[in-house]
Coordinates of N, CA and C in Angstrom, one line a residue:
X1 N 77.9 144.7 82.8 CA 78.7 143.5 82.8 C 77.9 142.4 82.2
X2 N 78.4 141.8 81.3 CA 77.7 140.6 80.5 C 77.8 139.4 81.1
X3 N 76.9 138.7 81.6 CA 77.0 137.4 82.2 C 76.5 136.3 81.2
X4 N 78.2 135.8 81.5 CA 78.2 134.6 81.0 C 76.8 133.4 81.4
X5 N 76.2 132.6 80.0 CA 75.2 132.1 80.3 C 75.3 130.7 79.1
X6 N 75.1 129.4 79.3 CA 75.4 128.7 78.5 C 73.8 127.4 78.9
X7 N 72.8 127.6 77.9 CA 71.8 126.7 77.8 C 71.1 127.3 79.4
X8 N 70.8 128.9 79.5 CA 70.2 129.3 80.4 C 70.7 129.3 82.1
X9 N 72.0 128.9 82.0 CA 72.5 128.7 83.3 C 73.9 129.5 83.3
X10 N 74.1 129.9 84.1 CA 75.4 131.0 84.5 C 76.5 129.4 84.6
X11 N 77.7 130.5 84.4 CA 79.2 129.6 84.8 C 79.4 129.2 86.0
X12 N 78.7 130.1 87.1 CA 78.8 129.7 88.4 C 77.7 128.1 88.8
X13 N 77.0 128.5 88.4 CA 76.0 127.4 88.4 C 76.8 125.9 87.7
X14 N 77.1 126.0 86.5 CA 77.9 124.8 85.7 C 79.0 124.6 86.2
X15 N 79.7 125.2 87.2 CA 80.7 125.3 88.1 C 80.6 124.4 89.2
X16 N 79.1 124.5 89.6 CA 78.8 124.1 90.9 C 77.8 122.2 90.6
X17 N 77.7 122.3 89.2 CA 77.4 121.2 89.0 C 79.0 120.2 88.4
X18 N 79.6 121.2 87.8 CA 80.9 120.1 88.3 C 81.4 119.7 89.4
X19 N 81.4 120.3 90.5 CA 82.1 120.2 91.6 C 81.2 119.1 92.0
X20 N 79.9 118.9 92.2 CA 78.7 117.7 92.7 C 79.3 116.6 92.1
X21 N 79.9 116.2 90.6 CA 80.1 115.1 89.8 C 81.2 114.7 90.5
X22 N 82.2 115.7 91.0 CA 83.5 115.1 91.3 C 83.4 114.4 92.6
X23 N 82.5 115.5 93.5 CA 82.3 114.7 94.9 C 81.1 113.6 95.0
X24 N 79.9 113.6 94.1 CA 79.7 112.5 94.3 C 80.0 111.0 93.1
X25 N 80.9 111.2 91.9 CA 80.8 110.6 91.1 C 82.0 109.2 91.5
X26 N 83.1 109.9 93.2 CA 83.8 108.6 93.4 C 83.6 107.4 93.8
X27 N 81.8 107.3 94.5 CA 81.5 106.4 95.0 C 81.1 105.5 93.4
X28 N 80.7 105.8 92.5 CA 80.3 105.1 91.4 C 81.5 104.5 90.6
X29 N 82.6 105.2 90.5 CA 83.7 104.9 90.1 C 84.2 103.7 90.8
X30 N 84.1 103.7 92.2 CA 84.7 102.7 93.3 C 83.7 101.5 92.9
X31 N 82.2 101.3 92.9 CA 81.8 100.3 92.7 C 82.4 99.9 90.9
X32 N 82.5 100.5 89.9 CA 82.6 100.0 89.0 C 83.9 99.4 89.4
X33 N 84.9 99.6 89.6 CA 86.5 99.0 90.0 C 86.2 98.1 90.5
X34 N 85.5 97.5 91.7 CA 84.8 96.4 93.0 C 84.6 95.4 91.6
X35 N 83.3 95.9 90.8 CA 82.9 95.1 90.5 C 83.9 93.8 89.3
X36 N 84.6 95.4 88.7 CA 85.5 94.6 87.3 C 86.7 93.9 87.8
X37 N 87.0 94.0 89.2 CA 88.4 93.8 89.5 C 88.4 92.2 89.2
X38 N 87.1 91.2 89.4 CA 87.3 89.6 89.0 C 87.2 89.2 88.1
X39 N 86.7 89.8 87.0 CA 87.4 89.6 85.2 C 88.5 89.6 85.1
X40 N 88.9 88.9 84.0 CA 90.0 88.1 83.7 C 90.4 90.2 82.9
X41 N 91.6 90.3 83.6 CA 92.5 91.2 82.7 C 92.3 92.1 81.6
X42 N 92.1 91.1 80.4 CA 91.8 91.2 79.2 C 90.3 92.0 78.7
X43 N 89.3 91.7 79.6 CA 88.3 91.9 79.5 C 87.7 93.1 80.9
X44 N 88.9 93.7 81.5 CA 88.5 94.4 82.7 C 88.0 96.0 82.1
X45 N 88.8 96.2 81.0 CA 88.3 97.8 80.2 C 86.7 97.6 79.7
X46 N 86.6 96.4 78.8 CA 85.1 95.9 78.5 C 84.3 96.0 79.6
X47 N 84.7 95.3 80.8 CA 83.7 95.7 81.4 C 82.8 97.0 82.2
X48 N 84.4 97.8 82.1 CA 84.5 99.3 83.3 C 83.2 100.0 81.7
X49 N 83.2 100.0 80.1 CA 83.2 100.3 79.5 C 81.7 100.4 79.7
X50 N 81.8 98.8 79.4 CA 80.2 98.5 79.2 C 79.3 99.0 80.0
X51 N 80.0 98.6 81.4 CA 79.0 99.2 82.6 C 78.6 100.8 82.5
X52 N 80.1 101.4 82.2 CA 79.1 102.8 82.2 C 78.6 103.7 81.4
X53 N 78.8 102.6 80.7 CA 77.7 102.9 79.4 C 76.2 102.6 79.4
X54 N 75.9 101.9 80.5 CA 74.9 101.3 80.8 C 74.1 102.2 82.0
X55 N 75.6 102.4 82.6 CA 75.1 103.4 83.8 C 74.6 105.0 83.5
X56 N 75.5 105.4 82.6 CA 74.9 106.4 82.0 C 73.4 106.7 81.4
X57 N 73.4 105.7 80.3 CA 71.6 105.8 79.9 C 70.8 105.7 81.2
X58 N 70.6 104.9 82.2 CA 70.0 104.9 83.3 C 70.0 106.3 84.1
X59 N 71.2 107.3 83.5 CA 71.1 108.7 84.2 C 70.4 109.3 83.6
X60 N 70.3 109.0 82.8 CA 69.7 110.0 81.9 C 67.9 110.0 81.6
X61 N 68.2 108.8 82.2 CA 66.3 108.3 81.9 C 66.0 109.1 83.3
X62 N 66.6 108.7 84.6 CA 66.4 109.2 85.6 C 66.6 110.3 85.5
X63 N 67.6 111.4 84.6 CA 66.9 113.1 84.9 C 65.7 113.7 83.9
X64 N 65.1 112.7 83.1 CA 64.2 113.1 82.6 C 62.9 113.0 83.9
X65 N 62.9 111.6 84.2 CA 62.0 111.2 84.9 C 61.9 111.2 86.7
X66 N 63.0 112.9 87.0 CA 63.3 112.8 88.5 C 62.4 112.7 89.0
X67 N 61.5 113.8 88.9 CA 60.2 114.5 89.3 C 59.3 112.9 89.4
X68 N 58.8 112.3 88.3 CA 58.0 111.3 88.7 C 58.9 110.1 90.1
X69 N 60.0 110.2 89.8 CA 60.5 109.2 90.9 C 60.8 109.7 92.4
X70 N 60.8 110.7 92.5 CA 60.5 111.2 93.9 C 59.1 111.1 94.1
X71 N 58.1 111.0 93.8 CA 57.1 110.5 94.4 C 56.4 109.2 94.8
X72 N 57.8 108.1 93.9 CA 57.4 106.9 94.8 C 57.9 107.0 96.1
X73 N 56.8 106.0 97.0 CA 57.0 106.2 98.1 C 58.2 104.6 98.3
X74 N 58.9 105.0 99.4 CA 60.3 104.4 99.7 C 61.1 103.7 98.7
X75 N 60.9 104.6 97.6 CA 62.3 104.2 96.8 C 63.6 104.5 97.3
X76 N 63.8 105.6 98.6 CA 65.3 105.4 98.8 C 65.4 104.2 99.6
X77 N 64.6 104.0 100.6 CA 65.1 102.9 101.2 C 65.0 101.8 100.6
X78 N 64.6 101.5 99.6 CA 64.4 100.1 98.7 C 65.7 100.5 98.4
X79 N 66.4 101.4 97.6 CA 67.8 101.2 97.0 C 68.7 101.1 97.9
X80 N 68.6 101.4 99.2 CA 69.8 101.3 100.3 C 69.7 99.7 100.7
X81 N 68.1 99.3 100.8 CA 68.4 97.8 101.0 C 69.3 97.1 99.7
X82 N 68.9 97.4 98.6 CA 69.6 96.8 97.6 C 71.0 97.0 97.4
X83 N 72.0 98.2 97.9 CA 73.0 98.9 98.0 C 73.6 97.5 98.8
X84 N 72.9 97.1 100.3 CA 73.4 96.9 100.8 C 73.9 95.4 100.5
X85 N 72.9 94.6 99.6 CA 72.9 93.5 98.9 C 74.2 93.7 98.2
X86 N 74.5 94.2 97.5 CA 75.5 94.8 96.4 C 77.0 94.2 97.0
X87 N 77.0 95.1 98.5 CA 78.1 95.4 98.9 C 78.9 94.5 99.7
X88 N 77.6 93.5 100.2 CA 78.1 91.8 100.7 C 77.9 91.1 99.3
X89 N 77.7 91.0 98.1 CA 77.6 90.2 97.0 C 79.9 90.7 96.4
X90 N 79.6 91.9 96.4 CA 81.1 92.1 96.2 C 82.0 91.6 96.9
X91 N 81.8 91.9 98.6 CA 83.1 90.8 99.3 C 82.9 89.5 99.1
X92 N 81.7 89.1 98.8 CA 81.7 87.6 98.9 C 82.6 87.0 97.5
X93 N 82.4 88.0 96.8 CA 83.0 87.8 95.3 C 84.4 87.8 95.5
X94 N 85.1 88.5 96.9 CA 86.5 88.6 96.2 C 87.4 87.1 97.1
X95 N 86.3 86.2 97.9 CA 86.7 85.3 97.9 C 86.4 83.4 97.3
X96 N 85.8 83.9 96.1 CA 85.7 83.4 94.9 C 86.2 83.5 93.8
X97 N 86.6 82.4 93.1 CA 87.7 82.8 91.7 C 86.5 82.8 90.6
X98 N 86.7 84.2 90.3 CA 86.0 84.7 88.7 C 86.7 84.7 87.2
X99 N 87.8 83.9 87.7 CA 88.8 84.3 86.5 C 88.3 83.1 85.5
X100 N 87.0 82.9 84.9 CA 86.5 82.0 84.1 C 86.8 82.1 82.9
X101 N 86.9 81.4 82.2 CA 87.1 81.2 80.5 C 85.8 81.3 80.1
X102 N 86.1 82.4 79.1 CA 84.0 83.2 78.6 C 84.0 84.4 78.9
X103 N 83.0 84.3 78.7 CA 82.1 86.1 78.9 C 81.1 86.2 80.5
X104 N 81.4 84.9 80.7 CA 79.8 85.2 81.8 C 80.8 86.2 82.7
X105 N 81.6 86.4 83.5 CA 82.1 86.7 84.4 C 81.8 88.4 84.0
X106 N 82.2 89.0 82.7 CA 82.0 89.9 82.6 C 80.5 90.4 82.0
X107 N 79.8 89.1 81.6 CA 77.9 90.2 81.8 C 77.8 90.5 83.0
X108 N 78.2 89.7 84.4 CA 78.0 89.3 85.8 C 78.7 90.6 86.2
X109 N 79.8 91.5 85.9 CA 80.3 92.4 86.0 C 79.5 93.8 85.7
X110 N 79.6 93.8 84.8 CA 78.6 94.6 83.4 C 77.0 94.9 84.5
X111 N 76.8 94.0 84.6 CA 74.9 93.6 85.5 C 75.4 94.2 86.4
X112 N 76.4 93.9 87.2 CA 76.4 94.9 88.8 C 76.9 96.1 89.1
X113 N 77.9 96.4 87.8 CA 77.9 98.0 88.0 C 76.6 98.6 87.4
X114 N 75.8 98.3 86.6 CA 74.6 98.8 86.2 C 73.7 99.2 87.4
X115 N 73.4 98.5 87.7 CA 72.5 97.9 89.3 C 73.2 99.3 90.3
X116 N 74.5 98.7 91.2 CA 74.8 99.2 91.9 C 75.2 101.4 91.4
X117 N 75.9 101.4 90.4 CA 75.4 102.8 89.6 C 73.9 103.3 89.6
X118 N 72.8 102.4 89.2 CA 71.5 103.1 89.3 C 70.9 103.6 90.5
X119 N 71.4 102.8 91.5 CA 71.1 102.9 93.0 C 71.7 104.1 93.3
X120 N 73.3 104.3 93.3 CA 73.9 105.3 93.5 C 73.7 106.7 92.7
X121 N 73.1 106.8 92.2 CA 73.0 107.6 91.0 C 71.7 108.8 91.5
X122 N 71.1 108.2 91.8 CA 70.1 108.8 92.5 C 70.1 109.7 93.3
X123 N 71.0 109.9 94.2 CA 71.4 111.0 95.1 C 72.1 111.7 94.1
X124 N 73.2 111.6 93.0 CA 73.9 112.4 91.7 C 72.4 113.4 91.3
X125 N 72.0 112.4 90.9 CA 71.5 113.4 89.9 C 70.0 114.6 90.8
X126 N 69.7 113.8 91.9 CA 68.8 114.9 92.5 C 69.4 116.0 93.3
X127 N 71.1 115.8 93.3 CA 71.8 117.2 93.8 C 71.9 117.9 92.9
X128 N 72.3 117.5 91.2 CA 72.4 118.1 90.8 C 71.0 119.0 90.0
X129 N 70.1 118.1 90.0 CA 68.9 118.8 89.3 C 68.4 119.7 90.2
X130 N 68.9 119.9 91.7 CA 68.9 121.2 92.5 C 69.4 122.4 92.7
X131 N 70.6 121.8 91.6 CA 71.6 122.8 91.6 C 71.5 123.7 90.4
X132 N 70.5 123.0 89.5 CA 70.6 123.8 87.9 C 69.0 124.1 88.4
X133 N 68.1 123.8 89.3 CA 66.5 124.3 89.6 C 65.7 124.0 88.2
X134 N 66.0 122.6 88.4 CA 65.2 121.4 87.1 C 65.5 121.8 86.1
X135 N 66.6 122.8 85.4 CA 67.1 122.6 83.9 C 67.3 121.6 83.7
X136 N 66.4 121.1 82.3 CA 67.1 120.0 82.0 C 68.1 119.9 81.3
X137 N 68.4 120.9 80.5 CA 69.8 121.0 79.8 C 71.3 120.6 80.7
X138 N 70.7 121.6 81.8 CA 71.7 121.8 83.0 C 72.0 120.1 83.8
X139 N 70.6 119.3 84.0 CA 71.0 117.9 84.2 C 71.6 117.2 83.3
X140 N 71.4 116.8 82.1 CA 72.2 116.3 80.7 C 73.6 116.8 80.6
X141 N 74.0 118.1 81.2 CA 75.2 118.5 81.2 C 76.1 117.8 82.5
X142 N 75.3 117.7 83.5 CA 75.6 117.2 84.4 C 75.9 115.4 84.6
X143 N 75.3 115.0 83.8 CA 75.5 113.7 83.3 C 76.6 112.9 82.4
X144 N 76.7 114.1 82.0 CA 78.0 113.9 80.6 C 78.9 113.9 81.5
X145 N 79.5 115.4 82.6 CA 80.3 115.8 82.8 C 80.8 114.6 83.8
X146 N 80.1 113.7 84.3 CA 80.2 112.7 85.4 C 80.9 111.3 84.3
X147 N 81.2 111.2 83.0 CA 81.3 110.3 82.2 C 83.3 109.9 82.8
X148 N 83.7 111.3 82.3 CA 85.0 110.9 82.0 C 85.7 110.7 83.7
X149 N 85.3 111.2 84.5 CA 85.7 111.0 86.2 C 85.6 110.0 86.9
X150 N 84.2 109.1 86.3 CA 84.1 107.7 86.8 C 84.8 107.0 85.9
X151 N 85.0 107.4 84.5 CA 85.9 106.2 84.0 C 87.3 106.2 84.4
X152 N 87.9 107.5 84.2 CA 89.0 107.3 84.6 C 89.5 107.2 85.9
X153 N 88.6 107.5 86.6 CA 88.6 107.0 88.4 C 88.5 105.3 88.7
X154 N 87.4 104.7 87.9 CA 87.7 103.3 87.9 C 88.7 102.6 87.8
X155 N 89.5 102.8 86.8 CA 90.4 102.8 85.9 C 91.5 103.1 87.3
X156 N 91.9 104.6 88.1 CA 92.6 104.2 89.1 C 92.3 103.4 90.5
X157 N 91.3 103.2 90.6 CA 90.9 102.3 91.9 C 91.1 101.0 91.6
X158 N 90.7 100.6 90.2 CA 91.0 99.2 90.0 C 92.7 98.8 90.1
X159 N 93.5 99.5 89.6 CA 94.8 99.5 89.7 C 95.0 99.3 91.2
X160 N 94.7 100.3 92.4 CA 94.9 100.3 93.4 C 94.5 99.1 94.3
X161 N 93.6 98.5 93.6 CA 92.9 97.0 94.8 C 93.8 95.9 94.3
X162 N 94.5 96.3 93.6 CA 95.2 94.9 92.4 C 96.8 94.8 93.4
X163 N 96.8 96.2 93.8 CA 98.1 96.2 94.4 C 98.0 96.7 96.0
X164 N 96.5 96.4 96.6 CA 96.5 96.8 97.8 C 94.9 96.0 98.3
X165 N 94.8 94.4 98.3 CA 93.2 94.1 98.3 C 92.6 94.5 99.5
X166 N 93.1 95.1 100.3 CA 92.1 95.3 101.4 C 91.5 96.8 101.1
X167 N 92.1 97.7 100.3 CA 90.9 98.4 99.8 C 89.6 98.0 99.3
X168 N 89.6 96.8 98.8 CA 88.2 96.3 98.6 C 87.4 96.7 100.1
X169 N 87.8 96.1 101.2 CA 86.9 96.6 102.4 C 86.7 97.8 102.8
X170 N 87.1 98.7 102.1 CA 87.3 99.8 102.5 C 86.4 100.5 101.5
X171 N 86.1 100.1 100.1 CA 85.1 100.6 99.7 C 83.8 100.0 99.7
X172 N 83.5 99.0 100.2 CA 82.3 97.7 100.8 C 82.0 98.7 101.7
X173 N 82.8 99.1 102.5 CA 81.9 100.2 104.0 C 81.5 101.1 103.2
X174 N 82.3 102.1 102.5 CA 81.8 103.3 101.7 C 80.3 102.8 101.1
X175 N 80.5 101.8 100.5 CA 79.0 101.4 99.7 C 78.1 101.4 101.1
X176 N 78.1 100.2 102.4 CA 77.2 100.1 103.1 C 77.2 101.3 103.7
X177 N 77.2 102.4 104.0 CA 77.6 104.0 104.4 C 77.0 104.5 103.7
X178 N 76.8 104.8 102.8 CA 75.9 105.2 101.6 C 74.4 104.6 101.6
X179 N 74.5 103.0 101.7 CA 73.1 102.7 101.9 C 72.4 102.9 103.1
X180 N 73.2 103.0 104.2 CA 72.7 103.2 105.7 C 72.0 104.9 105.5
X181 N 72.7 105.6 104.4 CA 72.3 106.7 104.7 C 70.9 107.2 104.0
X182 N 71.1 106.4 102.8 CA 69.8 106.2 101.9 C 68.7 105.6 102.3
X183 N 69.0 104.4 103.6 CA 67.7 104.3 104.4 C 67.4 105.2 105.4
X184 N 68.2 106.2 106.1 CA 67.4 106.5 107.1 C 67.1 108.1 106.4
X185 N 67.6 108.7 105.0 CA 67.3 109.8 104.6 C 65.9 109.3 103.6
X186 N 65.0 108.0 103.7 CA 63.7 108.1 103.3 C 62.8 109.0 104.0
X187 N 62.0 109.5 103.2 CA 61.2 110.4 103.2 C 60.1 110.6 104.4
X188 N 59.7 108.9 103.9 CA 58.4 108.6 104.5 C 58.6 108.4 106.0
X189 N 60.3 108.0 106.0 CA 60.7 108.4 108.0 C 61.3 109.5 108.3
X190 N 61.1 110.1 107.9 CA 61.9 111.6 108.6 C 61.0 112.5 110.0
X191 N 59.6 111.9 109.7 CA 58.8 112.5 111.0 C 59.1 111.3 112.4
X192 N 59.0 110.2 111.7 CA 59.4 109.4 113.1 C 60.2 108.8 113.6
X193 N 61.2 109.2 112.6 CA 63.0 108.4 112.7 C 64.0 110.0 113.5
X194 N 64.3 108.9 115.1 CA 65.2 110.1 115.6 C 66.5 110.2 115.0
X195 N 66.7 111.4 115.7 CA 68.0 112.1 114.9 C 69.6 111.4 115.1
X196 N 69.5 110.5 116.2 CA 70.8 109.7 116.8 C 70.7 108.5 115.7
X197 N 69.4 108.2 114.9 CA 69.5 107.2 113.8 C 70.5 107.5 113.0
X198 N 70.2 108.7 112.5 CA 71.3 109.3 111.3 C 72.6 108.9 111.2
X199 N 73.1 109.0 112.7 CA 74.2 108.0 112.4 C 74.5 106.7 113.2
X200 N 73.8 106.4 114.0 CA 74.2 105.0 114.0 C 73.5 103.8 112.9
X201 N 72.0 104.3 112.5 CA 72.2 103.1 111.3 C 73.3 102.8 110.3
X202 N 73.8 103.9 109.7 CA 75.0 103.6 108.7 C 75.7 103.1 109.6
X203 N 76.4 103.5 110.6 CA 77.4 102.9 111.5 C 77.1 101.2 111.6
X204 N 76.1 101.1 111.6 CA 75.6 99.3 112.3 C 75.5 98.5 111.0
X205 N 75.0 99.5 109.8 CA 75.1 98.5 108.8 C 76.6 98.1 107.9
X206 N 76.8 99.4 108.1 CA 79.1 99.1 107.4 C 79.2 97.9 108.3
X207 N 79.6 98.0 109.4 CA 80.1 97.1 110.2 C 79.6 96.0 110.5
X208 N 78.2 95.6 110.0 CA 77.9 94.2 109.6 C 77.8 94.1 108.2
X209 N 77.8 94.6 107.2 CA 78.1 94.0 105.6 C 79.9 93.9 105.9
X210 N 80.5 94.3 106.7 CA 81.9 94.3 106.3 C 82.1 93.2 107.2
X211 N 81.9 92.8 108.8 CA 82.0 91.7 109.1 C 81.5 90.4 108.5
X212 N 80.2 90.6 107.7 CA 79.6 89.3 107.7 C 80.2 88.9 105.9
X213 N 80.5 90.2 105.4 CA 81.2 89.7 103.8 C 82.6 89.1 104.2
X214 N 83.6 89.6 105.2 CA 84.6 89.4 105.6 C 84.5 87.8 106.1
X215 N 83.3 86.9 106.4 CA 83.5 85.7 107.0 C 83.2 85.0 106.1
X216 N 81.6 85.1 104.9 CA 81.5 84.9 104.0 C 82.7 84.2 102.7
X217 N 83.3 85.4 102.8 CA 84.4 85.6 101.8 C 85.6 84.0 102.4
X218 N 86.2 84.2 103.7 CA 86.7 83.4 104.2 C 86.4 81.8 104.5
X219 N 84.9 81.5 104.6 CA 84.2 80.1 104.3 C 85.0 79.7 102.9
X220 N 84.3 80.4 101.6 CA 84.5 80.1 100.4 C 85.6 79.9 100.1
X221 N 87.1 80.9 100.6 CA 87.9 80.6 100.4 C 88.6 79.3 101.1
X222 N 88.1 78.9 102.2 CA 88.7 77.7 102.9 C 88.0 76.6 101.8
X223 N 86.4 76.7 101.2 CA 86.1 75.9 100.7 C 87.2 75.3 99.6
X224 N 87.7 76.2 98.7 CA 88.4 75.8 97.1 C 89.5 75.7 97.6
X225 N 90.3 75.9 99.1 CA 91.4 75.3 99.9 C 91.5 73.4 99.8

């Protein structure tokens, strides 16, 4: 029986690295949508565009250079703190009007899906460079294959917030849920971080970036009231 093999990896394998893109490529999709949703209309595809285009090369740098980046020490928890930055800077954003005349609104877009993708991205790509046992061909394939799912996933979530805004809170928790989990899955605490952490930090951190963006958001808006 001839087994199928494409740049040293079986079908089953390139099978198994699509399925990782789909499950984890919706949280990156959802921040791109978050972020483009306060550009003006016209310039929301530019942005979804730009950013992951931006977010892409950042994958790509990161599967060449996984290996050296797992051995800084608390780089996950530096990105779950910064995730978590992210995801109160977005609710605070959606009660602020971004609908400016210009471009800034969309570099300001452009910049935070970069950011918030590089952060997220990081768990992507070290599932996947586990799943191909550090091919790099097998990562690069894995990177590509993540292209068209976030775009056209943005592309429907942004539709969905436009006609339902309390999904925005709904993917603010997802984001702070993700960073809760990227702090307590740092390395350097796994010998002294108990096991009931696991889930109550994500739990404590959603529900204060979602409370405290939720009040934030509401100041501002009473302000331009």
């Amino acid at each position: 029986m001839v087994k199928l093999e494409i740049f040293g990896l079986s079908f089953a394998v390139l099978l198994e690295v699509i399925l990782i893109n789909i499950v984890l490529s919706g949280d990156n999709a959802l921040v791109i949508a978050m972020a483009a949703r306060n550009v003006p209309k016209k310039q929301q595809k530019k942005a979804i565009f730009w950013g992951t285009v931006g977010a892409i090369i950042l994958r790509l740098i990161f599967a060449v250079a996984i290996v050296y980046l797992l051995e800084l020490p608390f780089l996950t928890f530096a990105g779950g703190l910064l995730l978590v930055y992210i995801a109160i800077k977005l609710l605070v954003d959606e009660g602020e009007n971004h609908h400016r005349v210009g471009g800034s609104s969309l570099i300001s877009a452009v910049k935070t899906i970069i950011t918030a993708d590089a952060v997220m991205s990081l768990d992507n790509v070290l599932a996947i460079a586990g799943a191909v046992k550090g091919n790099l061909a097998g990562i690069f394939i894995g990177v590509i294959v993540s292209i068209p799912i976030v775009v056209f996933g943005s592309q429907f979530i942004l539709k969905a917030m436009e006609k339902y805004p309390m999904i925005t809170y709904a993917g603010a928790g997802i984001l702070a849920w993700t960073a809760g989990e990227m702090m307590v899955g740092e390395p350097k605490f796994q010998p002294i971080l108990p096991n009931d952490f696991h889930l109550l930090v994500p739990t404590a951190i959603t529900v204060l970036v979602i409370g405290f963006g939720y009040i934030i958001a509401k100041i501002n808006t009473a302000k331009e009231g």
